[in-house]
Short mmCIF file of C-alpha atoms in Angstrom, two decimals:
data_model
loop_
_atom_site.label_atom_id
_atom_site.label_comp_id
_atom_site.label_asym_id
_atom_site.label_seq_id
_atom_site.Cartn_x
_atom_site.Cartn_y
_atom_site.Cartn_z
CA MET C 6 0.00 0.00 0.00
CA THR C 7 2.84 2.37 0.72
CA LYS C 8 5.10 1.54 -2.17
CA HIS C 9 5.46 5.22 -3.03
CA ASN C 10 6.43 6.18 0.50
CA PRO C 11 10.08 6.39 1.53
CA THR C 12 11.19 3.52 3.78
CA ALA C 13 13.13 3.58 7.01
CA CYS C 14 14.78 1.23 9.43
CA ALA C 15 15.59 1.81 13.10
CA LEU C 16 18.67 0.31 14.72
CA ILE C 17 18.38 0.22 18.48
CA ILE C 18 21.95 -0.25 19.65
CA GLY C 19 22.50 -1.41 23.19
CA ASN C 20 23.16 -4.43 25.37
CA GLU C 21 20.77 -3.07 27.99
CA ILE C 22 17.78 -3.64 25.72
CA LEU C 23 18.88 -7.18 24.81
CA SER C 24 19.50 -8.15 28.42
CA GLY C 25 16.01 -7.02 29.38
CA ARG C 26 17.33 -4.44 31.82
CA THR C 27 15.78 -1.58 29.86
CA GLN C 28 12.44 -1.46 28.04
CA ASP C 29 13.01 0.29 24.73
CA VAL C 30 10.65 3.18 23.99
CA ASN C 31 12.61 4.87 21.20
CA LEU C 32 11.38 2.57 18.45
CA ASN C 33 7.77 3.42 19.16
CA TYR C 34 8.45 7.15 19.08
CA ILE C 35 10.38 6.97 15.81
CA ALA C 36 7.76 4.68 14.26
CA THR C 37 4.89 6.96 15.24
CA ARG C 38 6.53 10.12 13.99
CA LEU C 39 7.72 8.58 10.73
CA THR C 40 4.24 7.24 10.03
CA GLU C 41 2.82 10.74 10.56
CA HIS C 42 5.48 12.02 8.20
CA GLY C 43 4.58 9.52 5.48
CA VAL C 44 7.71 7.42 5.90
CA GLN C 45 7.18 3.69 6.18
CA MET C 46 9.12 1.99 8.96
CA ALA C 47 9.98 -1.23 7.18
CA GLU C 48 12.04 -2.94 9.86
CA ALA C 49 13.75 -2.40 13.18
CA ARG C 50 16.63 -4.23 14.78
CA VAL C 51 17.97 -4.34 18.28
CA ILE C 52 21.67 -5.11 18.21
CA PRO C 53 24.44 -5.33 20.80
CA ASP C 54 27.36 -2.94 21.35
CA VAL C 55 29.63 -5.14 19.21
CA GLU C 56 31.56 -3.42 16.46
CA GLU C 57 31.34 -6.04 13.73
CA VAL C 58 27.60 -6.45 14.28
CA VAL C 59 26.92 -2.71 14.20
CA VAL C 60 29.05 -2.17 11.08
CA ALA C 61 27.52 -5.07 9.16
CA THR C 62 23.96 -4.12 10.14
CA LEU C 63 24.51 -0.49 9.17
CA ASN C 64 25.81 -1.48 5.76
CA GLU C 65 22.98 -3.90 5.12
CA CYS C 66 20.26 -1.47 6.19
CA ARG C 67 21.56 1.74 4.63
CA ALA C 68 21.64 -0.03 1.26
CA LYS C 69 18.16 -1.47 1.72
CA TYR C 70 16.16 1.50 3.04
CA ASP C 71 15.87 5.19 2.26
CA TYR C 72 16.67 6.18 5.84
CA VAL C 73 18.33 4.55 8.84
CA PHE C 74 17.97 5.89 12.38
CA THR C 75 20.27 4.63 15.08
CA THR C 76 19.74 5.18 18.79
CA GLY C 77 22.35 4.73 21.49
CA GLY C 78 26.09 4.55 21.78
CA ILE C 79 27.16 8.18 21.32
CA GLY C 80 28.13 9.10 24.88
CA PRO C 81 31.62 9.45 26.38
CA THR C 82 32.13 5.94 27.81
CA HIS C 83 33.97 2.95 26.34
CA ASP C 84 30.72 1.16 25.47
CA ASP C 85 29.69 4.04 23.18
CA ILE C 86 30.99 2.88 19.82
CA THR C 87 28.38 4.02 17.30
CA ALA C 88 30.36 6.90 15.74
CA GLU C 89 33.40 4.65 15.12
CA CYS C 90 31.12 2.00 13.65
CA VAL C 91 29.44 4.44 11.25
CA ALA C 92 32.87 5.64 10.08
CA LYS C 93 33.95 2.04 9.46
CA ALA C 94 30.70 1.23 7.68
CA PHE C 95 31.25 4.15 5.31
CA GLY C 96 34.98 3.51 4.98
CA VAL C 97 35.95 7.02 6.08
CA PRO C 98 38.10 8.21 8.98
CA LEU C 99 36.63 9.24 12.29
CA ILE C 100 37.50 12.89 12.80
CA GLN C 101 36.93 15.55 15.42
CA HIS C 102 34.10 17.70 14.04
CA ALA C 103 35.02 21.35 14.58
CA ASP C 104 31.45 22.55 15.15
CA ALA C 105 30.73 19.68 17.51
CA ARG C 106 33.85 20.57 19.48
CA SER C 107 32.74 24.21 19.72
CA ILE C 108 29.34 23.11 21.01
CA LEU C 109 30.94 20.89 23.66
CA GLU C 110 33.42 23.62 24.71
CA GLU C 111 30.58 26.06 25.23
CA GLN C 112 28.37 23.53 27.01
CA PHE C 113 30.98 22.31 29.47
CA LYS C 114 32.39 25.80 30.08
CA ALA C 115 28.89 26.96 31.04
CA ARG C 116 28.60 24.05 33.47
CA ASN C 117 32.16 24.63 34.71
CA ILE C 118 33.13 21.04 33.90
CA GLU C 119 36.43 19.99 32.36
CA LEU C 120 36.22 18.98 28.70
CA ASN C 121 38.39 15.90 29.18
CA GLU C 122 39.41 13.27 26.64
CA ALA C 123 36.35 11.13 27.24
CA ARG C 124 33.94 14.04 26.72
CA LEU C 125 35.83 15.09 23.60
CA ARG C 126 34.96 11.71 22.08
CA MET C 127 31.44 13.13 21.70
CA ALA C 128 32.82 15.54 19.07
CA ASN C 129 33.97 12.65 16.87
CA THR C 130 32.05 11.97 13.68
CA PRO C 131 32.81 10.18 10.44
CA GLU C 132 34.44 12.54 7.94
CA GLY C 133 31.70 14.21 5.91
CA ALA C 134 28.98 14.01 8.54
CA SER C 135 26.69 16.92 9.33
CA LEU C 136 25.49 17.56 12.87
CA VAL C 137 22.02 16.90 14.29
CA GLU C 138 21.16 19.46 16.93
CA ASN C 139 20.60 18.36 20.51
CA PRO C 140 18.57 21.08 22.25
CA VAL C 141 18.40 19.07 25.48
CA SER C 142 21.97 18.38 26.53
CA GLY C 143 24.19 19.93 23.87
CA ALA C 144 26.31 17.05 22.56
CA PRO C 145 25.02 16.64 19.00
CA GLY C 146 24.03 13.64 16.95
CA PHE C 147 25.01 13.49 13.31
CA ARG C 148 23.91 12.53 9.86
CA MET C 149 26.06 10.58 7.43
CA ASP C 150 24.39 10.22 4.03
CA ASN C 151 21.06 8.49 4.80
CA VAL C 152 22.01 7.44 8.34
CA PHE C 153 20.89 9.55 11.30
CA VAL C 154 22.78 8.84 14.50
CA LEU C 155 20.81 9.75 17.63
CA ALA C 156 21.26 9.40 21.38
CA GLY C 157 19.78 6.55 23.40
CA VAL C 158 18.33 8.53 26.32
CA PRO C 159 14.68 8.94 25.23
CA SER C 160 14.26 12.65 25.98
CA ILE C 161 17.43 13.46 24.05
CA MET C 162 16.63 11.02 21.23
CA LYS C 163 13.24 12.67 20.74
CA ALA C 164 14.69 16.17 20.58
CA MET C 165 17.35 15.05 18.10
CA PHE C 166 14.76 13.23 15.99
CA GLU C 167 12.69 16.40 15.77
CA SER C 168 15.82 18.34 14.76
CA ALA C 169 16.46 15.78 12.01
CA LEU C 170 12.91 15.61 10.73
CA SER C 171 13.20 18.70 8.51
CA GLU C 172 15.86 16.87 6.47
CA ILE C 173 13.66 13.85 5.86
CA ARG C 174 11.72 13.62 2.65
CA GLY C 175 8.23 12.64 3.70
CA GLY C 176 5.65 10.81 1.67
CA LYS C 177 1.89 10.99 1.61
CA PRO C 178 0.86 10.68 5.27
CA ILE C 179 -0.21 7.15 6.13
CA GLU C 180 -3.67 7.49 7.66
CA SER C 181 -4.99 5.00 10.14
CA ARG C 182 -8.56 4.28 11.23
CA THR C 183 -9.61 1.79 13.87
CA VAL C 184 -12.97 0.06 14.08
CA ILE C 185 -13.69 -1.64 17.39
CA ALA C 186 -15.76 -4.79 16.95
CA PHE C 187 -17.29 -6.72 19.83
CA LEU C 188 -16.88 -10.06 18.14
CA PRO C 189 -14.21 -12.71 18.51
CA GLU C 190 -11.59 -12.65 15.75
CA GLY C 191 -12.64 -16.05 14.43
CA THR C 192 -16.06 -14.68 13.54
CA LEU C 193 -14.65 -11.62 11.79
CA ALA C 194 -11.88 -13.43 9.95
CA GLY C 195 -13.77 -14.68 6.88
CA PRO C 196 -15.56 -11.43 5.95
CA LEU C 197 -12.47 -9.39 6.79
CA ARG C 198 -10.38 -11.47 4.40
CA THR C 199 -12.93 -10.77 1.64
CA LEU C 200 -12.81 -7.05 2.38
CA GLN C 201 -9.00 -7.08 2.32
CA GLY C 202 -9.20 -8.77 -1.09
CA ASP C 203 -11.33 -5.87 -2.37
CA TYR C 204 -8.90 -3.26 -1.01
CA PRO C 205 -5.35 -4.45 -1.67
CA ASP C 206 -4.18 -0.84 -1.29
CA ILE C 207 -5.40 -0.71 2.31
CA ASP C 208 -3.46 -2.57 5.00
CA MET C 209 -5.95 -4.31 7.34
CA GLY C 210 -4.88 -5.71 10.69
CA SER C 211 -6.88 -7.39 13.44
CA TYR C 212 -5.78 -7.13 17.08
CA PRO C 213 -7.89 -9.10 19.53
CA PHE C 214 -8.80 -7.99 23.04
CA TYR C 215 -10.71 -9.40 25.95
CA LYS C 216 -12.17 -6.75 28.25
CA VAL C 217 -14.91 -6.63 30.82
CA GLY C 218 -15.82 -10.19 29.98
CA ARG C 219 -16.22 -9.59 26.25
CA TYR C 220 -14.18 -10.73 23.29
CA GLY C 221 -13.46 -8.18 20.64
CA SER C 222 -11.01 -6.96 18.09
CA ASN C 223 -9.47 -3.68 17.05
CA LEU C 224 -9.59 -3.63 13.28
CA VAL C 225 -6.97 -1.23 11.99
CA LEU C 226 -7.07 0.06 8.41
CA ARG C 227 -4.14 2.02 7.02
CA GLY C 228 -3.57 3.70 3.71
CA THR C 229 -2.50 6.88 1.97
CA ASP C 230 -5.71 7.53 -0.02
CA SER C 231 -8.33 9.12 2.27
CA GLY C 232 -11.17 8.36 -0.12
CA ARG C 233 -10.38 4.67 -0.45
CA LEU C 234 -9.71 4.41 3.26
CA GLY C 235 -13.06 6.02 4.13
CA GLU C 236 -14.84 3.68 1.71
CA ALA C 237 -13.21 0.61 3.25
CA VAL C 238 -14.04 1.81 6.76
CA ASP C 239 -17.69 2.32 5.79
CA ARG C 240 -17.88 -1.21 4.42
CA LEU C 241 -16.17 -2.59 7.50
CA VAL C 242 -18.56 -0.80 9.86
CA LYS C 243 -21.51 -2.22 7.94
CA MET C 244 -19.96 -5.69 7.95
CA VAL C 245 -19.35 -5.63 11.70
CA GLY C 246 -22.87 -4.29 12.31
CA ASP C 247 -24.41 -7.04 10.19
CA LEU C 248 -22.54 -9.60 12.29
CA GLY C 249 -23.92 -8.03 15.49
CA GLY C 250 -20.52 -6.68 16.53
CA GLU C 251 -21.63 -3.19 17.62
CA PRO C 252 -18.96 -1.34 15.60
CA GLN C 253 -17.39 1.75 17.12
CA LEU C 254 -14.95 4.09 15.45
CA GLU C 255 -11.98 4.78 17.66
CA ALA C 256 -11.54 8.50 18.16
CA MET H 5 31.75 -12.81 28.18
CA THR H 6 28.97 -15.21 27.37
CA LYS H 7 30.57 -17.20 24.63
CA HIS H 8 29.61 -20.45 26.33
CA ASN H 9 25.98 -19.44 26.67
CA PRO H 10 23.43 -20.43 24.05
CA THR H 11 22.27 -17.53 21.87
CA ALA H 12 18.79 -16.47 20.88
CA CYS H 13 17.03 -14.05 18.61
CA ALA H 14 13.52 -12.64 18.90
CA LEU H 15 11.43 -11.85 15.84
CA ILE H 16 8.60 -9.48 16.64
CA ILE H 17 6.23 -9.91 13.70
CA GLY H 18 3.64 -7.23 13.19
CA ASN H 19 2.80 -4.09 11.25
CA GLU H 20 1.25 -2.57 14.38
CA ILE H 21 4.64 -2.29 16.06
CA LEU H 22 6.28 -0.77 12.97
CA SER H 23 3.50 1.78 12.50
CA GLY H 24 3.88 2.92 16.10
CA ARG H 25 0.31 1.99 16.96
CA THR H 26 1.43 -0.56 19.55
CA GLN H 27 4.35 -0.36 21.97
CA ASP H 28 6.03 -3.77 22.00
CA VAL H 29 6.53 -5.31 25.43
CA ASN H 30 7.21 -8.91 24.38
CA LEU H 31 10.86 -8.40 23.58
CA ASN H 32 11.60 -7.13 27.07
CA TYR H 33 9.87 -10.11 28.67
CA ILE H 34 11.67 -12.66 26.50
CA ALA H 35 15.00 -10.89 27.00
CA THR H 36 14.62 -10.78 30.77
CA ARG H 37 13.60 -14.42 31.10
CA LEU H 38 16.28 -15.69 28.71
CA THR H 39 18.95 -13.77 30.59
CA GLU H 40 17.79 -15.36 33.85
CA HIS H 41 17.95 -18.71 32.09
CA GLY H 42 21.51 -18.17 30.90
CA VAL H 43 20.60 -17.69 27.26
CA GLN H 44 22.10 -14.65 25.57
CA MET H 45 19.69 -12.62 23.48
CA ALA H 46 21.99 -11.71 20.63
CA GLU H 47 19.60 -9.75 18.44
CA ALA H 48 15.96 -8.88 17.94
CA ARG H 49 14.12 -7.79 14.84
CA VAL H 50 10.77 -6.21 14.29
CA ILE H 51 9.45 -7.17 10.87
CA PRO H 52 6.21 -6.62 8.96
CA ASP H 53 3.50 -9.16 8.10
CA VAL H 54 5.04 -9.74 4.67
CA GLU H 55 5.67 -13.33 3.66
CA GLU H 56 9.00 -12.97 1.89
CA VAL H 57 10.42 -10.87 4.72
CA VAL H 58 9.30 -13.30 7.42
CA VAL H 59 10.60 -16.35 5.54
CA ALA H 60 13.98 -14.79 4.75
CA THR H 61 14.44 -13.48 8.29
CA LEU H 62 13.52 -16.85 9.80
CA ASN H 63 16.05 -18.65 7.64
CA GLU H 64 18.80 -16.18 8.40
CA CYS H 65 18.21 -16.20 12.13
CA ARG H 66 17.59 -19.90 12.71
CA ALA H 67 20.94 -20.63 11.07
CA LYS H 68 22.74 -17.96 13.08
CA TYR H 69 21.41 -18.50 16.61
CA ASP H 70 20.68 -21.45 18.88
CA TYR H 71 17.07 -20.40 19.39
CA VAL H 72 14.59 -18.16 17.62
CA PHE H 73 11.39 -16.91 19.26
CA THR H 74 8.69 -15.35 17.14
CA THR H 75 5.76 -13.36 18.49
CA GLY H 76 2.60 -12.52 16.58
CA GLY H 77 0.74 -13.71 13.54
CA ILE H 78 -0.82 -16.96 14.73
CA GLY H 79 -4.47 -15.95 15.07
CA PRO H 80 -7.39 -16.71 12.72
CA THR H 81 -7.35 -13.59 10.53
CA HIS H 82 -5.82 -13.04 7.08
CA ASP H 83 -2.94 -10.99 8.49
CA ASP H 84 -1.80 -13.97 10.60
CA ILE H 85 0.75 -15.62 8.34
CA THR H 86 3.47 -16.85 10.69
CA ALA H 87 2.69 -20.59 10.50
CA GLU H 88 2.69 -20.57 6.68
CA CYS H 89 5.95 -18.64 6.72
CA VAL H 90 7.65 -21.08 9.08
CA ALA H 91 6.55 -24.00 6.85
CA LYS H 92 7.99 -22.22 3.80
CA ALA H 93 11.21 -21.39 5.62
CA PHE H 94 11.68 -25.08 6.50
CA GLY H 95 10.49 -26.27 3.09
CA VAL H 96 7.78 -28.52 4.55
CA PRO H 97 4.02 -28.53 4.00
CA LEU H 98 1.64 -26.74 6.32
CA ILE H 99 -0.62 -29.39 7.82
CA GLN H 100 -3.50 -29.52 10.25
CA HIS H 101 -1.98 -30.70 13.52
CA ALA H 102 -4.29 -33.35 15.00
CA ASP H 103 -3.60 -32.47 18.65
CA ALA H 104 -4.01 -28.76 17.94
CA ARG H 105 -7.34 -29.49 16.29
CA SER H 106 -8.49 -31.47 19.33
CA ILE H 107 -7.54 -28.60 21.61
CA LEU H 108 -9.49 -26.12 19.48
CA GLU H 109 -12.53 -28.43 19.27
CA GLU H 110 -12.63 -28.71 23.03
CA GLN H 111 -12.02 -25.01 23.61
CA PHE H 112 -14.70 -23.75 21.23
CA LYS H 113 -17.21 -26.43 22.24
CA ALA H 114 -16.84 -25.30 25.85
CA ARG H 115 -17.50 -21.69 24.79
CA ASN H 116 -20.31 -22.79 22.48
CA ILE H 117 -18.68 -21.12 19.50
CA GLU H 118 -18.55 -22.57 16.02
CA LEU H 119 -15.15 -23.92 14.99
CA ASN H 120 -15.27 -22.32 11.55
CA GLU H 121 -12.67 -22.35 8.80
CA ALA H 122 -10.88 -19.24 10.10
CA ARG H 123 -10.56 -20.68 13.61
CA LEU H 124 -9.33 -23.99 12.22
CA ARG H 125 -6.38 -22.12 10.69
CA MET H 126 -5.05 -21.95 14.25
CA ALA H 127 -4.55 -25.75 14.11
CA ASN H 128 -2.15 -25.42 11.15
CA THR H 129 1.53 -26.04 11.77
CA PRO H 130 4.48 -26.97 9.60
CA GLU H 131 4.78 -30.75 9.27
CA GLY H 132 6.97 -32.05 12.08
CA ALA H 133 6.20 -29.27 14.57
CA SER H 134 5.44 -29.97 18.22
CA LEU H 135 2.92 -27.88 20.13
CA VAL H 136 3.63 -25.22 22.74
CA GLU H 137 0.90 -25.15 25.35
CA ASN H 138 -1.28 -22.07 25.74
CA PRO H 139 -2.80 -22.17 29.22
CA VAL H 140 -4.52 -18.81 28.72
CA SER H 141 -6.70 -19.12 25.64
CA GLY H 142 -6.20 -22.65 24.34
CA ALA H 143 -4.97 -22.20 20.77
CA PRO H 144 -1.40 -23.47 20.96
CA GLY H 145 1.89 -22.15 19.68
CA PHE H 146 4.41 -24.54 18.20
CA ARG H 147 8.04 -25.43 17.98
CA MET H 148 9.78 -26.33 14.74
CA ASP H 149 13.37 -27.39 15.32
CA ASN H 150 14.99 -24.39 17.07
CA VAL H 151 12.16 -21.97 16.28
CA PHE H 152 9.46 -21.28 18.88
CA VAL H 153 6.33 -19.67 17.49
CA LEU H 154 4.39 -17.72 20.10
CA ALA H 155 1.33 -15.45 20.15
CA GLY H 156 1.53 -11.67 20.00
CA VAL H 157 -0.93 -10.81 22.79
CA PRO H 158 1.44 -10.27 25.74
CA SER H 159 -0.46 -12.30 28.36
CA ILE H 160 -0.67 -15.27 25.99
CA MET H 161 2.89 -14.85 24.76
CA LYS H 162 4.17 -14.96 28.34
CA ALA H 163 2.23 -18.11 29.18
CA MET H 164 3.46 -19.82 26.00
CA PHE H 165 7.02 -18.72 26.66
CA GLU H 166 6.88 -20.27 30.13
CA SER H 167 5.51 -23.48 28.60
CA ALA H 168 8.41 -23.53 26.14
CA LEU H 169 11.12 -22.73 28.67
CA SER H 170 11.52 -26.34 29.86
CA GLU H 171 12.67 -27.27 26.34
CA ILE H 172 15.36 -24.63 26.25
CA ARG H 173 18.89 -25.56 27.17
CA GLY H 174 20.03 -22.86 29.54
CA GLY H 175 23.56 -21.74 30.21
CA LYS H 176 25.25 -20.39 33.28
CA PRO H 177 22.95 -17.62 34.54
CA ILE H 178 24.13 -14.20 33.48
CA GLU H 179 24.36 -12.18 36.69
CA SER H 180 23.97 -8.44 36.70
CA ARG H 181 25.02 -5.86 39.30
CA THR H 182 24.37 -2.15 39.14
CA VAL H 183 26.44 0.55 40.84
CA ILE H 184 24.80 3.98 40.95
CA ALA H 185 27.34 6.78 40.70
CA PHE H 186 26.52 10.43 41.26
CA LEU H 187 28.99 11.64 38.71
CA PRO H 188 28.55 12.67 35.10
CA GLU H 189 29.53 9.99 32.58
CA GLY H 190 32.41 12.04 31.23
CA THR H 191 34.12 11.93 34.61
CA LEU H 192 33.67 8.18 34.98
CA ALA H 193 34.59 7.28 31.42
CA GLY H 194 38.39 7.15 31.72
CA PRO H 195 38.66 5.02 34.88
CA LEU H 196 35.77 2.82 33.73
CA ARG H 197 37.56 2.05 30.47
CA THR H 198 40.63 1.00 32.47
CA LEU H 199 38.51 -1.26 34.67
CA GLN H 200 36.84 -2.81 31.60
CA GLY H 201 40.31 -3.52 30.24
CA ASP H 202 41.17 -5.46 33.40
CA TYR H 203 37.94 -7.50 33.20
CA PRO H 204 37.32 -8.45 29.58
CA ASP H 205 35.07 -11.27 30.80
CA ILE H 206 32.68 -8.77 32.43
CA ASP H 207 30.40 -6.66 30.24
CA MET H 208 30.35 -3.08 31.58
CA GLY H 209 27.75 -0.57 30.47
CA SER H 210 27.14 3.01 31.53
CA TYR H 211 23.63 4.52 31.42
CA PRO H 212 23.43 8.19 32.35
CA PHE H 213 20.60 9.79 34.27
CA TYR H 214 19.70 13.27 35.46
CA LYS H 215 17.48 13.33 38.53
CA VAL H 216 16.65 15.82 41.22
CA GLY H 217 19.17 18.22 39.73
CA ARG H 218 22.08 15.79 39.79
CA TYR H 219 23.96 14.04 37.01
CA GLY H 220 24.72 10.41 37.50
CA SER H 221 25.14 7.08 35.84
CA ASN H 222 23.96 3.53 36.36
CA LEU H 223 26.99 1.35 35.85
CA VAL H 224 25.88 -2.15 34.95
CA LEU H 225 28.26 -5.10 35.21
CA ARG H 226 27.27 -8.47 33.78
CA GLY H 227 28.97 -11.83 33.77
CA THR H 228 28.62 -15.51 34.50
CA ASP H 229 31.40 -15.86 37.11
CA SER H 230 30.14 -14.60 40.48
CA GLY H 231 33.63 -14.32 41.92
CA ARG H 232 34.99 -12.22 39.09
CA LEU H 233 31.83 -10.13 39.01
CA GLY H 234 32.03 -9.43 42.76
CA GLU H 235 35.69 -8.46 42.42
CA ALA H 236 34.95 -6.04 39.57
CA VAL H 237 32.04 -4.52 41.53
CA ASP H 238 34.28 -3.98 44.56
CA ARG H 239 36.84 -2.21 42.42
CA LEU H 240 34.17 -0.12 40.77
CA VAL H 241 32.67 0.93 44.10
CA LYS H 242 36.11 2.00 45.31
CA MET H 243 36.77 3.85 42.05
CA VAL H 244 33.49 5.75 42.22
CA GLY H 245 34.06 6.55 45.89
CA ASP H 246 37.57 7.89 45.19
CA LEU H 247 36.05 10.17 42.54
CA GLY H 248 33.52 11.48 45.10
CA GLY H 249 30.59 9.78 43.34
CA GLU H 250 28.83 8.37 46.43
CA PRO H 251 28.50 4.83 45.05
CA GLN H 252 25.34 2.89 45.83
CA LEU H 253 24.62 -0.72 44.98
CA GLU H 254 21.22 -1.10 43.37
CA ALA H 255 19.14 -3.62 45.28
#
């Protein structure tokens, strides 16, 4: 349905997600905002802080998708290896970015903190990268070709993502409508399959729930053509009503 | 550090995660439980309900890791395609599993609901699969070789995962200790890198925070050798104390 929309991939870099210590929330934010922007999130990967894995994954994904967003691994500590990995993936040297250094000098001077060697690592980018502004804590992210390198801390990641968004070519916004049906999925499945067959340009998903003693399903329709989407929703509402499923449109 | 531990990969299958509509919580559960069980989650991927993507990802990951866990796509509706994809990935036919059919017959009879064609799809497995019990809602998951196919609804996924756990060869439990340091990461980075160099068998991660007006970092140490881990924690606590970082051990 979204073959004319740009595609994107998110790489969530960090052992803390894979060990279960931390619940990732960055993927959901990026996915939501890209969808609003008409960019289709085609895949996401959670990978460890291991150089060869990060480099290989970057190279696979930047070739496959229009945009790649990475989160995590751009702080001052030894486990922050994303900038080095991006440089290796692109086959360019890692350099100290003059503007990034100026930003760090100003930031740490204002806080009266020494800009030591570890902190200076945050000014390193692959040669040829442009900076992504960080309005929260100063130390910038960067963009290298179609790869946007963002922080892992959610508040900072979000601010950086919003800074980057103006550089992203959006597509037709992907609209989503949800019809709540008080029917078990197995009852809806046959007619829903027929409806999907009639609207191959609309992506239809069924997500079951069980609340207050009743079985039901959230039926989610997504597409870029408002007219077609509205038509499919109307038919779905009628279909659910005919089955006695008390259809409700989610606000 | 965990080279002797079995490895695993999670495949989160579902457009609703990639569109941002739903925040995934299954990965965190699987990651946490596998870590406790001594299995190293090496990677996770979120992929769409698209047959060629699911089949290719399954084949890549089942060859690469000891275990693969999939979540989502095993309900009765047209967008539930995981069982077909697993059959294609293994090059075997999709069959109606006799025991799965019996379970469904019993379940729907008890609820006085017709076992229609759509619901019967939930009895389909690749030929040669064994069932994974679903104590929540009946319809089972299945195991095919090293691939465990679980539901997407979190409560059902968890129950299925626990059913499957007895079949998973665990490794030495991966222990984790966290030292809270009230110091900015840039101050800790140098000494922490030295400590990591002395303990290559311990995985050390630094996760910054800013709370109640103070900068700090959660320093997470992970390893399978309690003695070595305890030694590294002791050194870290001393290091943080010497830097004036008021070290605290997280309970």
